[in-house]
C-alpha positions as a Markdown table, in Angstrom:
| # | Residue | x | y | z |
|---|---|---|---|---|
| 1 | Met | -145.4 | 54.2 | -8.6 |
| 2 | Lys | -148.1 | 52.8 | -10.9 |
| 3 | Pro | -147.8 | 53.3 | -14.5 |
| 4 | Tyr | -150.0 | 55.5 | -16.4 |
| 5 | Lys | -152.0 | 53.7 | -19.2 |
| 6 | Val | -153.3 | 54.9 | -22.4 |
| 7 | Lys | -155.0 | 52.9 | -25.4 |
| 8 | Leu | -156.7 | 53.5 | -28.6 |
| 9 | Glu | -158.3 | 51.7 | -31.6 |
| 10 | Ile | -157.0 | 52.2 | -35.1 |
| 11 | Ser | -158.4 | 50.6 | -38.4 |
| 12 | Gly | -158.0 | 51.2 | -42.0 |
| 13 | Pro | -158.4 | 49.9 | -45.6 |
| 14 | Thr | -154.5 | 49.3 | -46.0 |
| 15 | Ala | -151.5 | 49.1 | -43.9 |
| 16 | Leu | -147.9 | 48.4 | -44.3 |
| 17 | Trp | -145.4 | 47.6 | -41.5 |
| 18 | Ala | -142.4 | 47.1 | -43.4 |
| 19 | Arg | -140.1 | 44.1 | -42.7 |
| 20 | Pro | -136.4 | 45.6 | -43.0 |
| 21 | Asp | -135.1 | 42.6 | -44.6 |
| 22 | Thr | -137.6 | 42.8 | -47.6 |
| 23 | Leu | -136.6 | 46.4 | -49.0 |
| 24 | Pro | -136.8 | 47.6 | -51.6 |
| 25 | Asn | -139.9 | 45.8 | -52.3 |
| 26 | Pro | -141.5 | 45.9 | -48.6 |
| 27 | Ile | -143.6 | 43.0 | -47.2 |
| 28 | Ser | -145.6 | 43.9 | -44.2 |
| 29 | Tyr | -145.4 | 42.4 | -40.7 |
| 30 | Ile | -148.9 | 41.1 | -39.7 |
| 31 | Ala | -148.7 | 44.0 | -36.6 |
| 32 | Pro | -147.2 | 47.4 | -36.1 |
| 33 | Thr | -143.7 | 47.5 | -34.9 |
| 34 | Phe | -142.6 | 49.0 | -31.4 |
| 35 | Ser | -141.7 | 52.2 | -33.2 |
| 36 | Ala | -144.6 | 52.2 | -35.2 |
| 37 | Val | -147.1 | 52.3 | -32.3 |
| 38 | Lys | -145.1 | 54.7 | -30.3 |
| 39 | Gly | -145.5 | 57.0 | -33.5 |
| 40 | Ile | -149.2 | 56.4 | -33.7 |
| 41 | Phe | -149.5 | 57.3 | -29.9 |
| 42 | Glu | -147.4 | 60.4 | -30.5 |
| 43 | Ser | -149.4 | 61.5 | -33.7 |
| 44 | Val | -152.3 | 62.0 | -31.1 |
| 45 | Leu | -150.4 | 63.9 | -28.5 |
| 46 | Arg | -146.7 | 64.7 | -28.2 |
| 47 | Trp | -145.0 | 66.0 | -25.3 |
| 48 | Lys | -141.3 | 66.3 | -24.9 |
| 49 | Asn | -141.4 | 65.6 | -21.0 |
| 50 | Val | -143.3 | 62.5 | -21.3 |
| 51 | Asn | -142.2 | 58.8 | -22.6 |
| 52 | Val | -144.8 | 56.6 | -24.2 |
| 53 | Arg | -143.8 | 52.8 | -24.2 |
| 54 | Pro | -146.2 | 50.5 | -26.3 |
| 55 | Thr | -146.9 | 47.3 | -24.4 |
| 56 | Arg | -149.5 | 45.2 | -26.5 |
| 57 | Cys | -151.1 | 45.1 | -29.7 |
| 58 | Glu | -154.2 | 43.1 | -30.5 |
| 59 | Ile | -155.1 | 42.2 | -34.0 |
| 60 | Cys | -158.9 | 42.5 | -34.2 |
| 61 | Ala | -159.4 | 41.6 | -38.0 |
| 62 | Pro | -158.1 | 38.4 | -39.9 |
| 63 | Val | -154.7 | 39.0 | -41.5 |
| 64 | Gln | -155.1 | 39.6 | -45.1 |
| 65 | Phe | -152.2 | 40.4 | -47.6 |
| 66 | His | -153.0 | 42.1 | -50.9 |
| 67 | Asp | -150.3 | 42.5 | -53.7 |
| 68 | Gln | -150.5 | 46.0 | -55.0 |
| 69 | Met | -149.0 | 45.8 | -58.4 |
| 70 | Lys | -151.2 | 42.8 | -59.5 |
| 71 | Lys | -154.3 | 45.1 | -58.8 |
| 72 | Gly | -153.0 | 48.0 | -60.9 |
| 73 | Ala | -152.8 | 50.3 | -57.9 |
| 74 | Ser | -151.1 | 53.4 | -58.1 |
| 75 | Leu | -148.0 | 52.3 | -56.0 |
| 76 | Gln | -144.9 | 52.8 | -57.9 |
| 77 | Ile | -143.1 | 49.7 | -56.4 |
| 78 | Phe | -144.0 | 46.3 | -55.6 |
| 79 | Ala | -145.3 | 45.7 | -52.2 |
| 80 | Gln | -147.3 | 43.4 | -50.2 |
| 81 | Val | -149.5 | 45.2 | -47.6 |
| 82 | Leu | -152.2 | 44.3 | -45.2 |
| 83 | Ile | -156.0 | 45.1 | -45.9 |
| 84 | Asn | -158.8 | 45.6 | -43.8 |
| 85 | Val | -156.7 | 45.9 | -40.6 |
| 86 | Cys | -158.0 | 46.6 | -37.0 |
| 87 | Tyr | -155.7 | 47.0 | -34.0 |
| 88 | Arg | -156.3 | 47.7 | -30.4 |
| 89 | Leu | -153.1 | 49.4 | -29.1 |
| 90 | Tyr | -151.9 | 49.8 | -25.3 |
| 91 | Ala | -149.1 | 51.9 | -23.8 |
| 92 | Glu | -147.6 | 53.1 | -20.4 |
| 93 | Val | -146.7 | 56.7 | -19.8 |
| 94 | Asp | -143.9 | 57.8 | -17.8 |
| 95 | Gly | -142.1 | 61.3 | -17.2 |
| 96 | Asn | -138.9 | 62.1 | -18.8 |
| 97 | Arg | -136.5 | 63.4 | -15.9 |
| 98 | Gly | -135.1 | 66.9 | -16.0 |
| 99 | Pro | -131.3 | 67.5 | -16.3 |
| 100 | Asn | -130.9 | 67.5 | -12.5 |
| 101 | Gly | -133.2 | 64.6 | -11.8 |
| 102 | Glu | -136.3 | 66.5 | -11.1 |
| 103 | Pro | -139.6 | 64.9 | -12.0 |
| 104 | Ala | -141.2 | 66.0 | -15.1 |
| 105 | Val | -144.1 | 68.3 | -15.2 |
| 106 | Ser | -146.9 | 69.3 | -17.9 |
| 107 | Pro | -147.2 | 72.4 | -19.4 |
| 108 | Asp | -149.8 | 73.5 | -16.8 |
| 109 | Gly | -147.6 | 72.4 | -13.9 |
| 110 | Gln | -149.4 | 69.1 | -13.0 |
| 111 | Cys | -147.7 | 65.6 | -12.7 |
| 112 | Ala | -146.6 | 65.1 | -16.5 |
| 113 | Pro | -148.0 | 61.5 | -17.0 |
| 114 | His | -151.2 | 62.0 | -15.2 |
| 115 | Ala | -151.8 | 65.3 | -17.1 |
| 116 | Tyr | -150.9 | 63.7 | -20.3 |
| 117 | Val | -153.3 | 60.7 | -20.0 |
| 118 | Asp | -156.0 | 63.3 | -19.5 |
| 119 | Ala | -155.1 | 65.2 | -22.4 |
| 120 | Phe | -154.5 | 62.2 | -24.7 |
| 121 | Ser | -158.2 | 60.9 | -23.9 |
| 122 | Arg | -159.7 | 64.6 | -24.6 |
| 123 | Lys | -157.7 | 64.6 | -27.8 |
| 124 | Leu | -158.6 | 60.9 | -28.9 |
| 125 | Glu | -162.3 | 61.5 | -28.4 |
| 126 | Ser | -162.4 | 64.9 | -30.1 |
| 127 | Gly | -160.3 | 63.7 | -33.3 |
| 128 | Arg | -157.9 | 66.5 | -32.9 |
| 129 | Trp | -154.4 | 65.2 | -33.3 |
| 130 | Phe | -150.9 | 66.3 | -33.2 |
| 131 | Tyr | -150.6 | 65.1 | -36.7 |
| 132 | Thr | -152.3 | 62.7 | -38.8 |
| 133 | Pro | -151.8 | 59.1 | -37.7 |
| 134 | Cys | -150.9 | 56.6 | -40.6 |
| 135 | Leu | -150.8 | 52.9 | -40.9 |
| 136 | Gly | -147.0 | 52.4 | -41.9 |
| 137 | Trp | -146.6 | 54.7 | -44.9 |
| 138 | Lys | -148.1 | 58.3 | -44.8 |
| 139 | Glu | -150.4 | 57.6 | -47.8 |
| 140 | Phe | -152.1 | 54.8 | -45.8 |
| 141 | Val | -154.6 | 56.8 | -43.4 |
| 142 | Pro | -156.9 | 55.0 | -41.1 |
| 143 | Asp | -160.5 | 55.2 | -41.4 |
| 144 | Tyr | -161.1 | 55.1 | -37.6 |
| 145 | Val | -158.7 | 56.5 | -34.8 |
| 146 | Gly | -160.2 | 56.6 | -31.3 |
| 147 | Pro | -161.4 | 55.1 | -28.1 |
| 148 | Phe | -162.2 | 51.4 | -28.4 |
| 149 | Arg | -165.6 | 50.8 | -29.9 |
| 150 | Tyr | -168.2 | 48.7 | -28.4 |
| 151 | Lys | -171.4 | 47.0 | -29.9 |
| 152 | Asp | -174.0 | 48.3 | -27.4 |
| 153 | Glu | -172.8 | 52.2 | -27.8 |
| 154 | Ser | -173.5 | 51.9 | -31.5 |
| 155 | Tyr | -177.3 | 51.7 | -30.6 |
| 156 | Gly | -177.1 | 54.7 | -28.5 |
| 157 | Tyr | -177.4 | 53.1 | -24.9 |
| 158 | Glu | -174.8 | 51.3 | -22.7 |
| 159 | Thr | -175.2 | 48.0 | -20.8 |
| 160 | Glu | -173.0 | 46.5 | -17.9 |
| 161 | Ser | -171.6 | 43.9 | -20.1 |
| 162 | Lys | -169.6 | 45.7 | -22.9 |
| 163 | Glu | -168.8 | 43.6 | -25.8 |
| 164 | Phe | -166.1 | 44.9 | -28.4 |
| 165 | Met | -167.5 | 45.8 | -31.9 |
| 166 | Phe | -164.3 | 44.1 | -33.2 |
| 167 | Pro | -163.1 | 41.3 | -30.6 |
| 168 | Val | -159.7 | 39.9 | -31.0 |
| 169 | Ser | -159.4 | 37.6 | -33.9 |
| 170 | Glu | -159.4 | 34.1 | -32.6 |
| 171 | Ser | -157.8 | 33.0 | -35.9 |
| 172 | Glu | -154.6 | 34.8 | -35.4 |
| 173 | Asn | -152.0 | 33.4 | -33.3 |
| 174 | His | -148.5 | 34.4 | -34.6 |
| 175 | Val | -145.0 | 34.6 | -33.2 |
| 176 | Ile | -143.1 | 37.5 | -34.7 |
| 177 | Pro | -139.4 | 36.7 | -34.1 |
| 178 | Ala | -137.7 | 39.7 | -34.9 |
| 179 | Phe | -139.1 | 43.2 | -34.1 |
| 180 | Leu | -136.3 | 45.7 | -33.9 |
| 181 | Glu | -137.1 | 46.6 | -30.3 |
| 182 | Thr | -136.0 | 43.2 | -29.0 |
| 183 | Val | -132.9 | 43.3 | -31.3 |
| 184 | Phe | -131.8 | 46.4 | -29.8 |
| 185 | Asp | -132.6 | 45.5 | -26.3 |
| 186 | Arg | -130.2 | 42.4 | -26.7 |
| 187 | Trp | -127.7 | 44.5 | -28.2 |
| 188 | Asn | -127.6 | 46.9 | -25.4 |
| 189 | Gln | -127.6 | 44.3 | -22.7 |
| 190 | Arg | -124.5 | 42.6 | -24.4 |
| 191 | Leu | -122.8 | 46.2 | -24.6 |
| 192 | Gly | -123.6 | 46.8 | -20.8 |
| 193 | Glu | -122.1 | 43.4 | -19.8 |
| 194 | Asp | -118.8 | 43.9 | -21.4 |
């Protein structure tokens, strides 16, 4: 069965994807973690019989760090956050199986992943979410959450060749060695081998 796919664009003035090794004074990763992306998708629409698996994150703005305490901001702890962020996020959707292995169905009786994708698109375009998405901390709300933005649509007409309003940043080429998803995957693989 082919995977059902969902995608969105999110941007904002401030983001913090906290590295666990830097607490209590957090320093941000340059991109959202697996669980943060899953939370962003589920903030738009959450169904208990559907599983959302993030697959990719594209950084669409140059990575810039900002030291909150030096600028006299209202945060009470020292934190190195990102500023002026823009990401394009992708995920795949599949249905959770019932207790007897039966396929998941949506609230209206349709195939759950297919119905979820349709409902997700409607929610995303209308701006009506399950709860307000955030950029790391709940205080860091985005200034845009929605479908991908294209240059041509901003002028009120569409052309065949669509160009992103915020293309993938060519200056960013990072290897992030320790997102928690890969750590837990390796641990589970090791437990399964014993």
